[in-house]
């Protein structure tokens, strides 16, 4: 019987570790007292096993063997088995997941991955650059002008701010063709292949309509927050879109699921080609180790799954380009948004400095 | 300009409260330095406002005024504006949300609510009873037999365990007609109207297929975890299903969003008719105050929105019926799962005791 090895950190006295581990194994599988189960097959094949208990000073780590069959090879049920009920127990964190061989074959995984994004952007040797259209509430004209400036500067990927969705100042159906057109025009001037990644949001009907508009406009990339639209909806979108997908961490509440597991491993298996995360030393409190762990899980060899492009972001500046690339290596896309926009009238120049700094690092 | 009043608890020194409040207002709206925004309309209408800062001993509470228009009246974007990026800041919790008048009209809200569930169950005066089919991994025959026993005992609602989804031991297409048939047969014997609430899970295609099977089988209620399938998918499902919807809290990680806000207010606005939550004193650590706050938000008057049926659960026993009903009052459905199943051969008797205890409280 194939088992998913899920490791949980439990903040509780070590004397409780065996009892807590067994309670968690029941909670995350049959959710009832084992003594009330008569079926030997269920006891052997369905109940999660306690594979290891590792004590630490103020907490202990428990590795459960969750029967792969209980996830039904489906994203919402996988999330349920990994962190459904225990997400409601504040002393429990999910810190690691190891899937059995070939488990990932039931999920789409990245269609393009790092290599596909590099090919689409026409960038081989150096790291990639990314900036964001902001602020939400702007006119479509303003956002298109901004996109033109970034494209002229040679930014590789221009994404919507994740707060720019389908609201009245900039409806998807008006904004996306206008921004794509501005970028196309700039690309003709520069000879580059800058891509636009608009925000996809809403339910399945809205996502399908947005996919149609994006396709008709020649959009070459998509920005999606899997936790906002839902993990199964993310899988469906990945399956229907034929462009690279950049995952955004909004609503991921990642302090309860280790960021490397959620933004690295899980988003990758579900089909992200690039994954955005808050870099250390910015507006968020992720440590350097956490960030490097996300990048590692995004790119580490994993049977047939393409590696995912790490996109550190969140309050970054041009001054940090060298240090970031030294840490993450070249298979990285740097995302600087507000740090460029602060230059205001000098935006084109600042964006060019960003592009130059990344180019110089190759 | 209509504002959503969202209150966040920030664990940080009080001396930082003004700076942190303003940073949060930018983070949850324009996500860029305000000094780089030239458009006066955006500054006035889009940037979130700091409405109040309330200091406490070790933390402070900040109320932001989030422009309602920025949510685009859509569930994923609403979650994004309320708790998108700041879900990644472990020191920030969302503790309260107040919507402007009529904001909820853009969302479906409960179709049936408490009154509709009471009418469907044929129960007026007393509280309702609920139990769960467990464990996952059982045969369809076992689950159908269990359902028959609960129905004969007079349980009002028999739900799938939330871990029973669409897996091979009990595929939805086989399990749901079989269980519904067993309950129908028992109802003919008892003259009661016991309802079955199967678990809906997966992406939009799977949910649509499950809805067709449920309709064809005469299923009268649905169990859904909004956070597992995604909030916009939950809204779509609520809109297409014509039976009461019971929301399950799996994957809600509710310690970062106040449970009363997520499981009470938000699930209600998005269309749940009943909302399951872990009762105090069970397997989860919610306090009595937290549980009463969920029930309050589920039932409090809210313009045109029907009240939602609170469903305390999670390690409850028949012995606690009186105390629970004293706390929650009669517009409540008590859910006891494992606590009944532990009776094994005495299941019918124990389930009847549960039904009797609730009946006696009327």
XYZ file of C-alpha atoms in Angstrom, chain A residues 9-244:
236
model
C 5.345 19.782 13.922
C 3.280 19.687 17.112
C 3.900 22.172 19.883
C 3.125 20.120 22.982
C 5.028 18.400 25.815
C 7.107 15.445 24.659
C 5.358 13.191 27.163
C 2.247 13.498 24.967
C 4.029 12.720 21.717
C 2.889 9.097 21.252
C -0.733 9.879 22.143
C -0.783 12.995 19.968
C 0.816 11.177 17.044
C -1.784 8.414 17.141
C -4.610 10.898 17.532
C -3.332 12.826 14.498
C -3.087 9.615 12.478
C -6.765 8.912 13.206
C -7.805 12.537 12.668
C -6.185 12.707 9.228
C -7.625 9.411 7.992
C -10.660 7.666 9.495
C -11.593 10.406 11.984
C -13.047 7.975 14.525
C -11.839 5.772 17.394
C -9.884 2.815 15.969
C -11.515 0.585 18.579
C -14.831 1.098 16.775
C -13.486 -0.190 13.447
C -14.160 -3.879 12.731
C -12.918 -4.023 9.147
C -9.321 -5.343 9.107
C -8.785 -4.035 5.593
C -9.639 -0.482 6.732
C -7.317 -0.806 9.722
C -4.489 -2.007 7.501
C -5.012 0.080 4.375
C -6.887 3.264 5.311
C -5.803 4.311 8.797
C -2.710 6.549 8.666
C 0.392 5.019 10.242
C 2.782 6.693 12.677
C 6.115 6.298 10.877
C 8.340 8.369 13.157
C 8.304 10.652 16.187
C 11.258 12.997 16.607
C 11.472 14.955 19.872
C 12.915 18.489 20.022
C 13.205 20.961 22.870
C 9.732 22.543 22.822
C 7.941 20.475 20.224
C 8.093 17.164 18.390
C 7.809 16.141 14.751
C 5.518 13.318 13.713
C 5.707 11.618 10.330
C 2.467 9.978 9.266
C 2.057 7.477 6.444
C -1.146 8.584 4.741
C -2.550 6.003 2.333
C -2.216 7.495 -1.155
C -5.495 5.875 -2.184
C -7.400 8.014 0.341
C -6.590 11.150 -1.673
C -8.439 9.884 -4.726
C -5.668 11.478 -6.850
C -7.540 14.791 -6.660
C -6.339 18.162 -5.383
C -9.086 19.067 -2.874
C -9.073 15.625 -1.324
C -5.252 15.640 -1.202
C -5.375 18.918 0.752
C -8.044 17.383 2.968
C -5.922 14.355 3.831
C -2.761 16.423 4.356
C -4.170 19.321 6.351
C -7.983 19.222 6.431
C -9.016 18.916 10.050
C -5.619 19.533 11.624
C -5.529 22.982 10.011
C -7.988 23.804 12.805
C -5.510 22.777 15.501
C -3.272 25.818 16.012
C -0.471 23.791 17.597
C -0.066 21.656 14.445
C 1.933 22.641 11.354
C 2.516 20.625 8.196
C 6.259 20.899 7.606
C 7.111 18.286 4.979
C 5.518 15.960 2.428
C 7.154 13.140 0.472
C 5.027 11.424 -2.161
C 5.464 7.797 -3.176
C 7.052 7.160 -6.584
C 4.776 8.036 -9.521
C 2.107 9.571 -7.258
C 2.598 12.877 -9.117
C 1.559 11.274 -12.407
C -2.084 11.748 -11.415
C -1.544 15.536 -11.425
C -0.638 17.774 -14.343
C 2.637 19.289 -13.085
C 4.221 22.265 -14.906
C 3.517 22.300 -18.645
C 6.469 24.623 -19.409
C 8.625 24.894 -16.302
C 11.861 26.869 -16.266
C 12.971 25.755 -19.725
C 9.627 26.583 -21.329
C 9.509 30.045 -19.762
C 13.084 30.730 -20.891
C 12.184 29.658 -24.418
C 9.050 31.831 -24.468
C 10.990 34.847 -23.176
C 13.959 34.195 -25.468
C 16.338 34.300 -22.482
C 18.902 31.575 -21.937
C 21.957 32.504 -19.920
C 20.852 35.093 -17.403
C 18.161 35.292 -14.737
C 14.795 36.693 -15.724
C 13.218 39.990 -14.698
C 9.645 40.728 -13.721
C 7.678 43.775 -12.637
C 4.066 44.490 -11.775
C 1.342 46.816 -13.040
C 0.094 48.868 -10.077
C -1.841 50.318 -8.385
C -5.258 48.774 -8.704
C -7.868 51.441 -9.302
C -5.762 53.006 -12.102
C -7.251 53.576 -15.537
C -6.629 50.992 -18.236
C -4.696 53.660 -20.122
C -2.363 54.184 -17.171
C -1.710 50.460 -16.829
C -1.044 50.108 -20.568
C 1.401 53.029 -20.465
C 3.164 51.455 -17.520
C 3.398 48.159 -19.393
C 4.866 49.966 -22.395
C 7.538 51.586 -20.210
C 8.513 48.267 -18.572
C 8.626 46.546 -21.975
C 10.787 49.295 -23.463
C 13.143 48.835 -20.510
C 13.453 45.166 -21.408
C 11.661 43.557 -18.439
C 10.939 39.910 -19.362
C 7.582 39.426 -17.627
C 5.078 42.125 -16.705
C 2.441 40.807 -14.332
C -0.705 42.397 -13.037
C -0.548 43.332 -9.407
C -2.341 40.381 -7.785
C -5.021 42.819 -6.568
C -5.877 43.787 -10.145
C -8.592 41.290 -11.008
C -11.851 42.019 -12.806
C -13.002 45.260 -11.144
C -14.728 48.249 -12.692
C -11.750 50.619 -13.125
C -9.971 47.939 -15.177
C -12.253 45.093 -16.294
C -10.344 42.065 -17.561
C -12.013 42.290 -20.986
C -10.784 45.861 -21.512
C -7.485 45.811 -19.651
C -5.966 42.642 -21.024
C -6.186 43.406 -24.761
C -5.026 47.005 -24.138
C -1.995 46.011 -22.060
C -1.065 43.171 -24.413
C -1.271 45.564 -27.368
C 0.997 48.089 -25.625
C 3.529 45.343 -24.944
C 3.302 44.004 -28.512
C 4.028 47.509 -29.847
C 7.008 47.916 -27.518
C 8.299 44.453 -28.483
C 8.237 45.513 -32.128
C 10.434 48.485 -31.195
C 12.875 46.536 -29.048
C 12.914 43.199 -30.840
C 12.378 41.522 -27.452
C 9.716 39.080 -26.293
C 8.376 40.689 -23.127
C 5.352 38.743 -21.851
C 2.254 39.930 -20.006
C 0.822 37.805 -17.166
C -2.682 39.031 -16.260
C -4.437 37.953 -13.042
C -6.981 35.156 -13.452
C -9.654 35.069 -10.710
C -13.187 33.973 -9.894
C -15.182 30.812 -10.483
C -14.963 28.346 -13.353
C -17.218 30.371 -15.660
C -15.198 33.548 -15.074
C -11.895 31.706 -15.523
C -13.074 30.199 -18.802
C -14.168 33.614 -20.073
C -10.810 35.120 -19.048
C -8.967 32.303 -20.822
C -10.882 33.072 -24.019
C -10.073 36.780 -23.797
C -6.410 36.080 -23.043
C -6.127 33.693 -25.973
C -7.794 36.139 -28.362
C -5.450 38.909 -27.170
C -2.298 36.838 -27.644
C -1.443 36.742 -23.924
C 1.589 34.522 -23.303
C 1.492 33.932 -19.529
C -0.996 33.798 -16.634
C -0.884 34.876 -12.976
C -3.055 32.846 -10.586
C -3.309 32.549 -6.795
C -4.147 28.838 -6.318
C -5.400 29.336 -2.758
C -7.784 32.118 -3.817
C -9.441 30.247 -6.680
C -9.067 26.835 -4.984
C -6.622 24.010 -5.659
C -8.918 21.932 -7.931
C -9.795 25.058 -9.944
C -6.063 25.704 -10.328
C -5.582 22.208 -11.771
C -8.466 22.741 -14.190
C -7.100 26.124 -15.275
C -3.596 24.715 -15.774
C -5.080 21.939 -17.898
C -7.078 24.272 -20.136
C -4.516 27.103 -20.508
C -1.727 26.573 -23.011
C 0.576 29.268 -21.617
C 2.949 29.250 -18.630
